[in-house]
PDB file of C-alpha atoms in Angstrom:
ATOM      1  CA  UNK B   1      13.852 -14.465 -43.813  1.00  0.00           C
ATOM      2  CA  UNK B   2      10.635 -14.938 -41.909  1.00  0.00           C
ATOM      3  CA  UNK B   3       7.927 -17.291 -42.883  1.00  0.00           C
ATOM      4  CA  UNK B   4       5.138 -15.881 -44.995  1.00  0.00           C
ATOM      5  CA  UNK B   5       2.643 -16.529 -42.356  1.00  0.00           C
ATOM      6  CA  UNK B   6       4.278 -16.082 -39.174  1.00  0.00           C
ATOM      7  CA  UNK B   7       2.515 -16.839 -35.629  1.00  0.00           C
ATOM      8  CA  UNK B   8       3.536 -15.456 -31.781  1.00  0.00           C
ATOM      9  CA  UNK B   9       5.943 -17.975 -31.717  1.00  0.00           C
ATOM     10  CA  UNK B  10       7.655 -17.119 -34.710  1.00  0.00           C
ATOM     11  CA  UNK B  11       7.529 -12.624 -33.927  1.00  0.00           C
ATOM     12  CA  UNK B  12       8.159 -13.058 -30.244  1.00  0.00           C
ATOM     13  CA  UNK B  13      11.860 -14.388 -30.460  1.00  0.00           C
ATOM     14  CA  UNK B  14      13.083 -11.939 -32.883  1.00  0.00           C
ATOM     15  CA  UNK B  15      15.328  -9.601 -30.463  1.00  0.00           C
ATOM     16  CA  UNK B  16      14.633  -6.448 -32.602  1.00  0.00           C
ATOM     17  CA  UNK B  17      11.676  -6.179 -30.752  1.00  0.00           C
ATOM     18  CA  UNK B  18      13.566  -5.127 -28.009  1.00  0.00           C
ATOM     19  CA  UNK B  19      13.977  -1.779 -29.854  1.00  0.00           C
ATOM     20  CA  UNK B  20      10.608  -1.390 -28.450  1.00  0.00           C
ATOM     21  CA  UNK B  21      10.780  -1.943 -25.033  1.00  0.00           C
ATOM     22  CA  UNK B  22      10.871   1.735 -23.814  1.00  0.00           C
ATOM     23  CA  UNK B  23       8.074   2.351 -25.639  1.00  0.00           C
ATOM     24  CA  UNK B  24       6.169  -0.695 -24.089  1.00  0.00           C
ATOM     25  CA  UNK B  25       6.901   0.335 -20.324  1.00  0.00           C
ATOM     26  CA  UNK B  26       6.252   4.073 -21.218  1.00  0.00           C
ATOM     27  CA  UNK B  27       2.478   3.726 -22.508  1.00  0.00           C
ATOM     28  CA  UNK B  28       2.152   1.063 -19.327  1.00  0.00           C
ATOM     29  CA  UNK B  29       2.708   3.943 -17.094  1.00  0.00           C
ATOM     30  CA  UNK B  30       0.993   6.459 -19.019  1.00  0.00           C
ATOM     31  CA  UNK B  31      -2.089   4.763 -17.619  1.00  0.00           C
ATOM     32  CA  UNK B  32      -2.146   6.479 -13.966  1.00  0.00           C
ATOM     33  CA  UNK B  33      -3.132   3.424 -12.286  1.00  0.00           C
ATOM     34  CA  UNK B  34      -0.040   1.146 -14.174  1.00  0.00           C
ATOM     35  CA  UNK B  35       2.222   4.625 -13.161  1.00  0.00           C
ATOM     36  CA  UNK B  36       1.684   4.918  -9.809  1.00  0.00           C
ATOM     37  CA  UNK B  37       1.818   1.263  -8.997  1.00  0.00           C
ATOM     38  CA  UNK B  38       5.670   1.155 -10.996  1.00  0.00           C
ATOM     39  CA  UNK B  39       6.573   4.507  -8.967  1.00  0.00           C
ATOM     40  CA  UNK B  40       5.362   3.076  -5.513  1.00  0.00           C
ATOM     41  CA  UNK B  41       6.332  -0.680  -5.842  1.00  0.00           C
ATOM     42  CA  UNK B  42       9.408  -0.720  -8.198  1.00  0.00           C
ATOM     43  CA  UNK B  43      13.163   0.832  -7.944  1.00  0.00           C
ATOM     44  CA  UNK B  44      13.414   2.373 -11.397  1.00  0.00           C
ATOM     45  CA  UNK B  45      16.770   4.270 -10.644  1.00  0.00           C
ATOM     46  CA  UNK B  46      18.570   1.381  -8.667  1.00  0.00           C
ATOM     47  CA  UNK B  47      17.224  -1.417 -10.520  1.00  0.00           C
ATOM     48  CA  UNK B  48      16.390  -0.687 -14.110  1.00  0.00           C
ATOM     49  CA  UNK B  49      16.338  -3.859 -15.633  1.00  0.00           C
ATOM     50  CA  UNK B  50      14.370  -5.935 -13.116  1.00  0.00           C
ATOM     51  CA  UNK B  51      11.067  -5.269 -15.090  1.00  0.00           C
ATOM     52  CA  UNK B  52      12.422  -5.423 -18.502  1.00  0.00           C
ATOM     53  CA  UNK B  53      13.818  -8.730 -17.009  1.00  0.00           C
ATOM     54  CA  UNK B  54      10.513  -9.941 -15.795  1.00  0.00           C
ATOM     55  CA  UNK B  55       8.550  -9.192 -18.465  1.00  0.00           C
ATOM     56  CA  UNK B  56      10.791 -10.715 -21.305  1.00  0.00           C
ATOM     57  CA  UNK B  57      11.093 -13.800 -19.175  1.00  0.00           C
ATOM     58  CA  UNK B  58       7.095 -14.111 -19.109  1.00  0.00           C
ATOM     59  CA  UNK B  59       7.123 -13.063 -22.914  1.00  0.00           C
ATOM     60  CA  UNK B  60       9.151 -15.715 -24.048  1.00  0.00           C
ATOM     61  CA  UNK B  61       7.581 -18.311 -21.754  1.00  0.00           C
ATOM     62  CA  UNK B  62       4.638 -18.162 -22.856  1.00  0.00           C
ATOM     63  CA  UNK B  63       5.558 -17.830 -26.684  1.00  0.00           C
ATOM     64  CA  UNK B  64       8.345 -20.445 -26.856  1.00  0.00           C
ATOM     65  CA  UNK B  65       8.889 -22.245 -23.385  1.00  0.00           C
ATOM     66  CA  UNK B  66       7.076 -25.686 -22.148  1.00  0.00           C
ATOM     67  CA  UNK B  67       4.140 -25.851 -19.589  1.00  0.00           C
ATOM     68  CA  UNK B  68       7.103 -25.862 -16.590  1.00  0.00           C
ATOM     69  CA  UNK B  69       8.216 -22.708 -17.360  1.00  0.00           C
ATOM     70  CA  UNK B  70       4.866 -21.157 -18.340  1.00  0.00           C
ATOM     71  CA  UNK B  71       3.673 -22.361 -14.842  1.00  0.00           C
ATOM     72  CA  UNK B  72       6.782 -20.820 -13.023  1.00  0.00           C
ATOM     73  CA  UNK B  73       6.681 -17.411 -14.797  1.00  0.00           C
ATOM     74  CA  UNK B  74       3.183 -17.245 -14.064  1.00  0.00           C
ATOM     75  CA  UNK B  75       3.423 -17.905 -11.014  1.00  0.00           C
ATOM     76  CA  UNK B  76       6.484 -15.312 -10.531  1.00  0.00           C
ATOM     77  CA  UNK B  77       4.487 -12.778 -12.317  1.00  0.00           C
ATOM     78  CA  UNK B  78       1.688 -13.224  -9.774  1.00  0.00           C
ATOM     79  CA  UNK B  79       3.967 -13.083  -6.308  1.00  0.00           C
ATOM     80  CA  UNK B  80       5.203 -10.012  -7.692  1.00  0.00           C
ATOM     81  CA  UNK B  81       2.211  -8.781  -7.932  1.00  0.00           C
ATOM     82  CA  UNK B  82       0.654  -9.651  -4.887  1.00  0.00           C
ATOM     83  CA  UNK B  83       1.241  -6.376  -3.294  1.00  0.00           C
ATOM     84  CA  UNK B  84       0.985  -3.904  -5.759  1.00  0.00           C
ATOM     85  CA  UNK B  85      -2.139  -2.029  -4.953  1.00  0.00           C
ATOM     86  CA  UNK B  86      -3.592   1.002  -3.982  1.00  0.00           C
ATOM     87  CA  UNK B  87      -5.686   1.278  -1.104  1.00  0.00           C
ATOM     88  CA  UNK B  88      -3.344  -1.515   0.442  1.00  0.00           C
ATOM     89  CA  UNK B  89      -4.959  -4.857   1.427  1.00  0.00           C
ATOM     90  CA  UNK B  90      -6.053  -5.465   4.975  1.00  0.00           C
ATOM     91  CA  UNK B  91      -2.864  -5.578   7.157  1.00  0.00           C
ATOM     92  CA  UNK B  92      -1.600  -9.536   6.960  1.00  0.00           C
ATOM     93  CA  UNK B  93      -3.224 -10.241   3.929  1.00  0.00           C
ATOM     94  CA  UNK B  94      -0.605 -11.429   1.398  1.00  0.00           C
ATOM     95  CA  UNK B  95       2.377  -9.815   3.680  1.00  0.00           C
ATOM     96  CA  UNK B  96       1.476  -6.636   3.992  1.00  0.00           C
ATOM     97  CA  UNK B  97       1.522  -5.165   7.798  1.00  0.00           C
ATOM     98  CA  UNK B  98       0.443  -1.705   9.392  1.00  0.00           C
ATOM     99  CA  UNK B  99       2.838   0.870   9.243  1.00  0.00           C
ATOM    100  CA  UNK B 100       5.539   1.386  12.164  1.00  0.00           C
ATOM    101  CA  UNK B 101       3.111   4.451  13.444  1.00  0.00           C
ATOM    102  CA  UNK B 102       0.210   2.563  13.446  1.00  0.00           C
ATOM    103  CA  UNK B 103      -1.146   3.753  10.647  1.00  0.00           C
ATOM    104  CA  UNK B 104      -1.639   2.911   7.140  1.00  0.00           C
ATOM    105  CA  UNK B 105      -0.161  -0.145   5.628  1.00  0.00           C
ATOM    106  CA  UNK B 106       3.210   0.278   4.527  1.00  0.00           C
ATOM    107  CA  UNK B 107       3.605   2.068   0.950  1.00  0.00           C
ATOM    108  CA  UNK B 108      -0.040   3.108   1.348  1.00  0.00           C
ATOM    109  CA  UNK B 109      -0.169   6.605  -0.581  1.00  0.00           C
ATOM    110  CA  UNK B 110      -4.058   7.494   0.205  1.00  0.00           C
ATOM    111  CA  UNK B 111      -4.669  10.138  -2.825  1.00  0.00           C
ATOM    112  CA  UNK B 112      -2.957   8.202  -5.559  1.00  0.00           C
ATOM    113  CA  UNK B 113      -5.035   6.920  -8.267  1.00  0.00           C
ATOM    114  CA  UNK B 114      -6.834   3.159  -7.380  1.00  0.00           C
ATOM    115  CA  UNK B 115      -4.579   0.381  -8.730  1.00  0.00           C
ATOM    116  CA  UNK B 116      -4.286  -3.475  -8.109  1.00  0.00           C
ATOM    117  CA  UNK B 117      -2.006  -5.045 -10.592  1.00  0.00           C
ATOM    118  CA  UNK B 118      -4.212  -8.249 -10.678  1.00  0.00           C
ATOM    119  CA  UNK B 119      -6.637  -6.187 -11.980  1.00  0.00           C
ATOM    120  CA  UNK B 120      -8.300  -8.087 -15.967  1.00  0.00           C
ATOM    121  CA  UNK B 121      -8.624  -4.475 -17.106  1.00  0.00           C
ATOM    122  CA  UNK B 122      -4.766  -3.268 -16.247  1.00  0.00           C
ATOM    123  CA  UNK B 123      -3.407  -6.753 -17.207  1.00  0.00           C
ATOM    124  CA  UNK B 124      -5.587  -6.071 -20.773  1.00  0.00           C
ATOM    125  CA  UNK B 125      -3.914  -2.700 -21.186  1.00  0.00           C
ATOM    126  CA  UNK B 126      -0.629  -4.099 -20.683  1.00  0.00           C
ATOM    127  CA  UNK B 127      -0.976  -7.019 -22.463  1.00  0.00           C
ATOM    128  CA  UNK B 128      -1.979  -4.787 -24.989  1.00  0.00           C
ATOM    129  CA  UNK B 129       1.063  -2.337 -25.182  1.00  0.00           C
ATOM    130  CA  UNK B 130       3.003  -5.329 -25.417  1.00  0.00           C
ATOM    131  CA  UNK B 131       1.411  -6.769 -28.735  1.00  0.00           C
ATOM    132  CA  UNK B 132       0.880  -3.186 -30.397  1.00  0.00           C
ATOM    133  CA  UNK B 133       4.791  -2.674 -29.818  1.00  0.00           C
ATOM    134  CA  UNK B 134       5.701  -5.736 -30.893  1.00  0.00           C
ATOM    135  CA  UNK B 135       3.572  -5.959 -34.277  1.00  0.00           C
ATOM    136  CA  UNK B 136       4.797  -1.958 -34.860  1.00  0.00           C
ATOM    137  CA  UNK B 137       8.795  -3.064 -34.504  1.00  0.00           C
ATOM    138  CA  UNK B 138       8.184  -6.331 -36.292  1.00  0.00           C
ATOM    139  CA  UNK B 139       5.805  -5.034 -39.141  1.00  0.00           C
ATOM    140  CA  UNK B 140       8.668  -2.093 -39.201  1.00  0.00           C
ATOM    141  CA  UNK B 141      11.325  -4.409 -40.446  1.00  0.00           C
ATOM    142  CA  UNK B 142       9.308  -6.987 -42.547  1.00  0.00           C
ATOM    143  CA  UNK B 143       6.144  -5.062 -43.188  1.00  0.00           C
ATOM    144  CA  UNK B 144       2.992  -5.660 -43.138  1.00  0.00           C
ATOM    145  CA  UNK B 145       1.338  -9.320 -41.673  1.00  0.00           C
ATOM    146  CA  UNK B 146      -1.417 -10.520 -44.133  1.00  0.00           C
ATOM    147  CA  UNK B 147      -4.632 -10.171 -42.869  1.00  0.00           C
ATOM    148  CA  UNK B 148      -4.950 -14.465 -42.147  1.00  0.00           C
ATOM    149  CA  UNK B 149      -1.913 -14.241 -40.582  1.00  0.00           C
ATOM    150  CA  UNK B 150      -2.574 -10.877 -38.262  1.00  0.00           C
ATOM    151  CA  UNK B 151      -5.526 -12.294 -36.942  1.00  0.00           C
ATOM    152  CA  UNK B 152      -4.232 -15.342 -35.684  1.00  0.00           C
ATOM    153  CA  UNK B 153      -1.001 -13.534 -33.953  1.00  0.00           C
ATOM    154  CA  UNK B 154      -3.584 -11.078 -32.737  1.00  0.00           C
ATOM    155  CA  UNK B 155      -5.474 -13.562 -31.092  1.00  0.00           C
ATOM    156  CA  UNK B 156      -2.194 -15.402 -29.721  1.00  0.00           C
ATOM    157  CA  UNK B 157      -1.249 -12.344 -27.931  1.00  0.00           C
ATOM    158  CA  UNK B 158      -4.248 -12.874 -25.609  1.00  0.00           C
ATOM    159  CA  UNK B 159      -2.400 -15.041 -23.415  1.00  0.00           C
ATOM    160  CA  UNK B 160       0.035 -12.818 -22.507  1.00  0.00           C
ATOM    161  CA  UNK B 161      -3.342 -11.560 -20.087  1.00  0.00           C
ATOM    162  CA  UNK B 162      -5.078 -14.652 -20.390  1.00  0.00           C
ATOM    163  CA  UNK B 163      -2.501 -16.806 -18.296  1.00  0.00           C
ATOM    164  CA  UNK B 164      -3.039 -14.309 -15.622  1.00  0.00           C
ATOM    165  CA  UNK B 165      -6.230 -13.281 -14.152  1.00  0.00           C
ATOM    166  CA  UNK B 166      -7.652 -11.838 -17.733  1.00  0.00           C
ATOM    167  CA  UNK B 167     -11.002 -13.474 -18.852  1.00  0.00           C
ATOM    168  CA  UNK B 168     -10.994 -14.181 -22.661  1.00  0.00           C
ATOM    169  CA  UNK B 169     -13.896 -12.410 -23.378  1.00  0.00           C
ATOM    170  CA  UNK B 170     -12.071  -9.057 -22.095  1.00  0.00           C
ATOM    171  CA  UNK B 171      -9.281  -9.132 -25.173  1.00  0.00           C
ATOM    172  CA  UNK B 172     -11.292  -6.960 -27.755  1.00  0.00           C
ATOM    173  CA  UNK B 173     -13.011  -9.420 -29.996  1.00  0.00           C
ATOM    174  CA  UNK B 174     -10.600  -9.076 -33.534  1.00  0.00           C
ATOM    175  CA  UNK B 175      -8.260  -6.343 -34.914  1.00  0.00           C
ATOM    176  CA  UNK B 176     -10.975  -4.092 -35.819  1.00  0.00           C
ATOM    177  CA  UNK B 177     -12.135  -4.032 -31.970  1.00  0.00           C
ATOM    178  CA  UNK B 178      -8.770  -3.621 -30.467  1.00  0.00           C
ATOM    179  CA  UNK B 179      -8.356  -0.860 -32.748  1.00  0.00           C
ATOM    180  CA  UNK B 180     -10.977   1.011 -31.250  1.00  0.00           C
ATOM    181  CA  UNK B 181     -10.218   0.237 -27.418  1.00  0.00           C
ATOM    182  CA  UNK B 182      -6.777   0.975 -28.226  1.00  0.00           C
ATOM    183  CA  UNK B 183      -7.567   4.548 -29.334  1.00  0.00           C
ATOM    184  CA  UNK B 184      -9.759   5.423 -26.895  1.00  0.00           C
ATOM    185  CA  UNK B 185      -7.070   4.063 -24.419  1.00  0.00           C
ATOM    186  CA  UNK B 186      -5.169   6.903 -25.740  1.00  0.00           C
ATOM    187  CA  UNK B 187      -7.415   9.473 -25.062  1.00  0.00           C
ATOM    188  CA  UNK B 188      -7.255   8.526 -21.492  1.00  0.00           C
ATOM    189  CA  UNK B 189      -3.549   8.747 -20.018  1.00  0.00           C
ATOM    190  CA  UNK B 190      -2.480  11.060 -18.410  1.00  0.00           C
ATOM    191  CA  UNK B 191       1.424  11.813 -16.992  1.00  0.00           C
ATOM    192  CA  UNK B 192       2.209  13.586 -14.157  1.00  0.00           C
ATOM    193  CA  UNK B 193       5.782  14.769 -12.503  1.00  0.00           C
ATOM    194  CA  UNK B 194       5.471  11.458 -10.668  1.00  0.00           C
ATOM    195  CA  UNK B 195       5.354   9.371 -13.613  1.00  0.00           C
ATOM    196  CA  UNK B 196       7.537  11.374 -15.302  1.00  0.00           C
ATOM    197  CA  UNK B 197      10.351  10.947 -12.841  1.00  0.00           C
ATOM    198  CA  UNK B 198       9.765   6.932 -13.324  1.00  0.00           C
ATOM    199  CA  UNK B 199      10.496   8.029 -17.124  1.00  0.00           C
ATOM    200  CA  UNK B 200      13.387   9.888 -16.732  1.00  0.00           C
ATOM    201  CA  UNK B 201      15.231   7.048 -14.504  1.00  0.00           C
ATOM    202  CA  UNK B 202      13.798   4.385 -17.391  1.00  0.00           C
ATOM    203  CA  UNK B 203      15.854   6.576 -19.871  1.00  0.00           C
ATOM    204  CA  UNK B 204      18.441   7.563 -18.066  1.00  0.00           C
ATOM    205  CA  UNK B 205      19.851   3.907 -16.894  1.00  0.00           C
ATOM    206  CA  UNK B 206      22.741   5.305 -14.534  1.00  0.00           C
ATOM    207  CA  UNK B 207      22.212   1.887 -12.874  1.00  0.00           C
ATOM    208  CA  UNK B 208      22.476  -0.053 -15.247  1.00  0.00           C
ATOM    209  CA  UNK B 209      25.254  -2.257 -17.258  1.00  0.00           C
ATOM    210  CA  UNK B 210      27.305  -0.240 -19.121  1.00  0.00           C
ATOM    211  CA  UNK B 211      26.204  -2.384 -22.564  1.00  0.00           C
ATOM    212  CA  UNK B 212      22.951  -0.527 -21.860  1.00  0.00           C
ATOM    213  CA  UNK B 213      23.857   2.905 -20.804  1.00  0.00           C
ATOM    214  CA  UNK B 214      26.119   3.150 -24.541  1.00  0.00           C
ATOM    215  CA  UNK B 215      23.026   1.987 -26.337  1.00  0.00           C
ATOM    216  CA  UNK B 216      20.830   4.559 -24.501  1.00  0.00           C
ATOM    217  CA  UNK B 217      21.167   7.598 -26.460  1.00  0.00           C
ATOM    218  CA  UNK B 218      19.698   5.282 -29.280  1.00  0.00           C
ATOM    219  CA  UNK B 219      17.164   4.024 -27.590  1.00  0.00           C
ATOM    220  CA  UNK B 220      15.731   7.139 -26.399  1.00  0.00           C
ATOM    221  CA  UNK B 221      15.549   8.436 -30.144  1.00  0.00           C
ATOM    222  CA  UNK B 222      13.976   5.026 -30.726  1.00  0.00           C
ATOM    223  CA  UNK B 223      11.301   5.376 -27.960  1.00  0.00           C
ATOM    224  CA  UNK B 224      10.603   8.536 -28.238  1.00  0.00           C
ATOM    225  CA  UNK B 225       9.952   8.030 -32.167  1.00  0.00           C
ATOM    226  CA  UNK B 226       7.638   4.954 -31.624  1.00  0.00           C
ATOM    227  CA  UNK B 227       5.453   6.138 -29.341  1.00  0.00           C
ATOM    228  CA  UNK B 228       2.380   7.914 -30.491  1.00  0.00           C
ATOM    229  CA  UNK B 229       1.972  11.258 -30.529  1.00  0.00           C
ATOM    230  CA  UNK B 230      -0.593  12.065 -27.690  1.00  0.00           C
ATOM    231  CA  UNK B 231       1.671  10.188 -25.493  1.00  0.00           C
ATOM    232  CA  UNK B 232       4.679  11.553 -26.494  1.00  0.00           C
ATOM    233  CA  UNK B 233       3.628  15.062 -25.620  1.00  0.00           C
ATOM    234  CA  UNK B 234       2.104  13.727 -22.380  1.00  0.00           C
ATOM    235  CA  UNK B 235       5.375  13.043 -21.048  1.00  0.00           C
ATOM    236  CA  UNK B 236       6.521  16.406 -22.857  1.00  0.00           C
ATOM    237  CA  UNK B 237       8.932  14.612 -25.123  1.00  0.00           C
ATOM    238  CA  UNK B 238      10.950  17.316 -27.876  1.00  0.00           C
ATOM    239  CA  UNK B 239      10.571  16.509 -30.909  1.00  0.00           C
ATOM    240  CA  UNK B 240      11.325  17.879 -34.057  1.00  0.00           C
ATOM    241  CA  UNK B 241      12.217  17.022 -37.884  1.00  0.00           C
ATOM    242  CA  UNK B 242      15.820  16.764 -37.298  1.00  0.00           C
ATOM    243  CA  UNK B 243      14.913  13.623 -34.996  1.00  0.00           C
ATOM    244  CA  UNK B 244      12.167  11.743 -36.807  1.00  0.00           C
ATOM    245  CA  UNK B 245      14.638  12.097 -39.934  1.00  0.00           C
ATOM    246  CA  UNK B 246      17.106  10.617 -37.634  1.00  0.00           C
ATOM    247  CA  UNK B 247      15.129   8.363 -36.546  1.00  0.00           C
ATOM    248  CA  UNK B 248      14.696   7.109 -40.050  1.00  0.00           C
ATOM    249  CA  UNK B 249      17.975   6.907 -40.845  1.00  0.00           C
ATOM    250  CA  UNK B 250      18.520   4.787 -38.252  1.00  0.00           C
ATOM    251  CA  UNK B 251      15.850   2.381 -39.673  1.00  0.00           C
ATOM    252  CA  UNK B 252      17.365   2.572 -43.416  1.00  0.00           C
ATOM    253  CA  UNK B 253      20.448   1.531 -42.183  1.00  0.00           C
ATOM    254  CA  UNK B 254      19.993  -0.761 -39.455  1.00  0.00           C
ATOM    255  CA  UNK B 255      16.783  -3.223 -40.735  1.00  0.00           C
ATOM    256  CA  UNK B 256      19.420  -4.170 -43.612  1.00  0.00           C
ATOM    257  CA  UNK B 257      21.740  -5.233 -41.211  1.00  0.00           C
ATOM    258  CA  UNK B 258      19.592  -6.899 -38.675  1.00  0.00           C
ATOM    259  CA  UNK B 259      17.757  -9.084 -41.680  1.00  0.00           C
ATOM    260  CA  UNK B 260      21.069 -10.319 -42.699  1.00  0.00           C
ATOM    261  CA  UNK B 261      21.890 -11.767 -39.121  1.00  0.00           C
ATOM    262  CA  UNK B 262      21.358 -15.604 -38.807  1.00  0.00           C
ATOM    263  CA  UNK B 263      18.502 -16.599 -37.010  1.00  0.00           C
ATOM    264  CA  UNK B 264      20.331 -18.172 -34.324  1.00  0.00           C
ATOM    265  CA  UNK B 265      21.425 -14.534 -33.356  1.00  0.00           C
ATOM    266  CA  UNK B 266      18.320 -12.641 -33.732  1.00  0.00           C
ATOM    267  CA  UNK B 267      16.770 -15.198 -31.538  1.00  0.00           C
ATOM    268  CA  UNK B 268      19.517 -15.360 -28.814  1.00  0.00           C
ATOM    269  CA  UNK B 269      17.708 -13.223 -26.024  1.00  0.00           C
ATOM    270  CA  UNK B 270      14.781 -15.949 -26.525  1.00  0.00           C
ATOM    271  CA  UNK B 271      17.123 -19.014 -25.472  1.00  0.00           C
ATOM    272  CA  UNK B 272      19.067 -17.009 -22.711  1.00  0.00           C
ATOM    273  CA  UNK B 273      16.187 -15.852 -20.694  1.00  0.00           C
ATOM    274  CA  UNK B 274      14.257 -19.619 -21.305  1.00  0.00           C
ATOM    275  CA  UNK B 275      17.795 -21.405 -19.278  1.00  0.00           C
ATOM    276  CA  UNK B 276      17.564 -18.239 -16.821  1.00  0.00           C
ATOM    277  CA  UNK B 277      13.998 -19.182 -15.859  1.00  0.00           C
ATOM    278  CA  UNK B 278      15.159 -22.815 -15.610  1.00  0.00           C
ATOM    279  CA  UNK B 279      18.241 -21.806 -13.224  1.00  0.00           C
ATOM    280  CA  UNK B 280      15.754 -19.929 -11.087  1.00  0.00           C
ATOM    281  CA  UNK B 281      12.663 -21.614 -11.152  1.00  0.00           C
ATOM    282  CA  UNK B 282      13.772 -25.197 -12.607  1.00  0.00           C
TER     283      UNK B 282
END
């Protein structure tokens, strides 16, 4: 069982929230400027697990790891970073070089949207489709935080922009704030056949190992089914009865099961990614 009053530490670890990982990366993108950097900077189709990879590593750095590996994520996180933006940065600034022709930097794409992932606001929005997922898959299977103890994780999840270049002061002020930032977030994504595409080859997986392609007909009933509605439709997700009462199904019978694992199992994907960054960055 969990505790009573749980923190980041204790919610970040539990591997069930993996069940929300499409949904995570899918509102990220909804947000044209997080989209179009993912469709001009990543390899969705070829490498589909290199940002789920990323980000878990950072996650569970910063909720469980020591200062060393909260220094190397975070400094990972920002070299991979360096480039992704839109206009491009002056040709040799970090790397980047004019095009063979002469023209435009490479990767340059002049009439997408503006985006810089070292941008505070982006790295609030994703910081904050990381903590909404999380708290909707964990309060899903143990229900509801008390109000001391949602605060306090609220205000833990912070750092998850806060170790980057996010100021403090621009994480919506308590619950009650994010609340209303996070709705009118909503209001403001829009998808387009270029994000969509990055969708498709998120749910799709043909690249990936085969663990995850069987599992993917799951998960895309169990992203589709988190995500809200606005957004679902943005992407032009079906939906119908049949599927949310699938969908719920799936829940009856599977938090059961998941509860009863030991906690050394539910909290597996926490110690394997904390010895990967320690191979790579130790």
């Amino acid at each position: 069982m969990p505790p009573a009053n749980p923190t980041m530490a204790d919610i970040a670890p539990e591997s069930i929230l993996l069940a929300g990982a499409g949904r995570a990366i899918l509102l990220q993108i909804a947000h044209p400027a997080v989209g179009y950097g993912v469709a001009r900077h990543s390899d969705f189709a070829n490498r589909p697990m290199d940002r789920l990879n990323a980000t878990l590593s950072y996650i569970y750095a910063l909720s469980g790891g020591t200062e060393a590996d909260v220094r190397a994520m975070r400094k990972a996180v920002n070299r991979a970073h360096a480039g992704v933006r839109n206009p491009p940065r002056p040709p040799g600034e970090h790397g980047l070089e004019p095009a063979p022709d002469g023209g435009a930097a490479a990767g340059a794409h002049p009439d997408d949207p503006h985006y810089d992932a070292r941008d505070p606001e982006l790295q609030l929005w994703v910081a904050a489709t990381l903590y909404d997922t999380a708290l909707t898959v964990y309060e899903l299977v143990y229900g509801p935080l008390v109000e001391e103890s949602a605060e306090r994780v609220y205000r833990e999840y912070a750092r998850l922009g806060t170790a980057l270049q996010m100021p403090e002061g621009l994480w919506p002020a308590d619950r009650a704030a994010f609340r209303e930032y996070w709705n009118a977030q909503l209001t403001r994504l829009r998808v387009d056949d270029t994000v969509r595409g990055v969708a498709d080859a998120l749910l799709r997986a043909e690249k990936a190992p085969w663990a995850i392609r069987a599992v993917m007909p799951v998960a895309r009933l169990v992203t589709v089914a988190l995500l809200p509605e606005p957004v679902r439709a943005e992407f032009r997700f079906a939906w119908s009865g049949e599927r949310q009462r699938r969908f719920e199904r799936l829940v009856r019978v599977g938090v059961p099961v998941y509860r009863a694992l030991p906690r050394a199992i539910r909290r597996w994907p926490q110690r394997h990614y904390l010895a990967r960054i320690r191979t790579l960055h130790g």
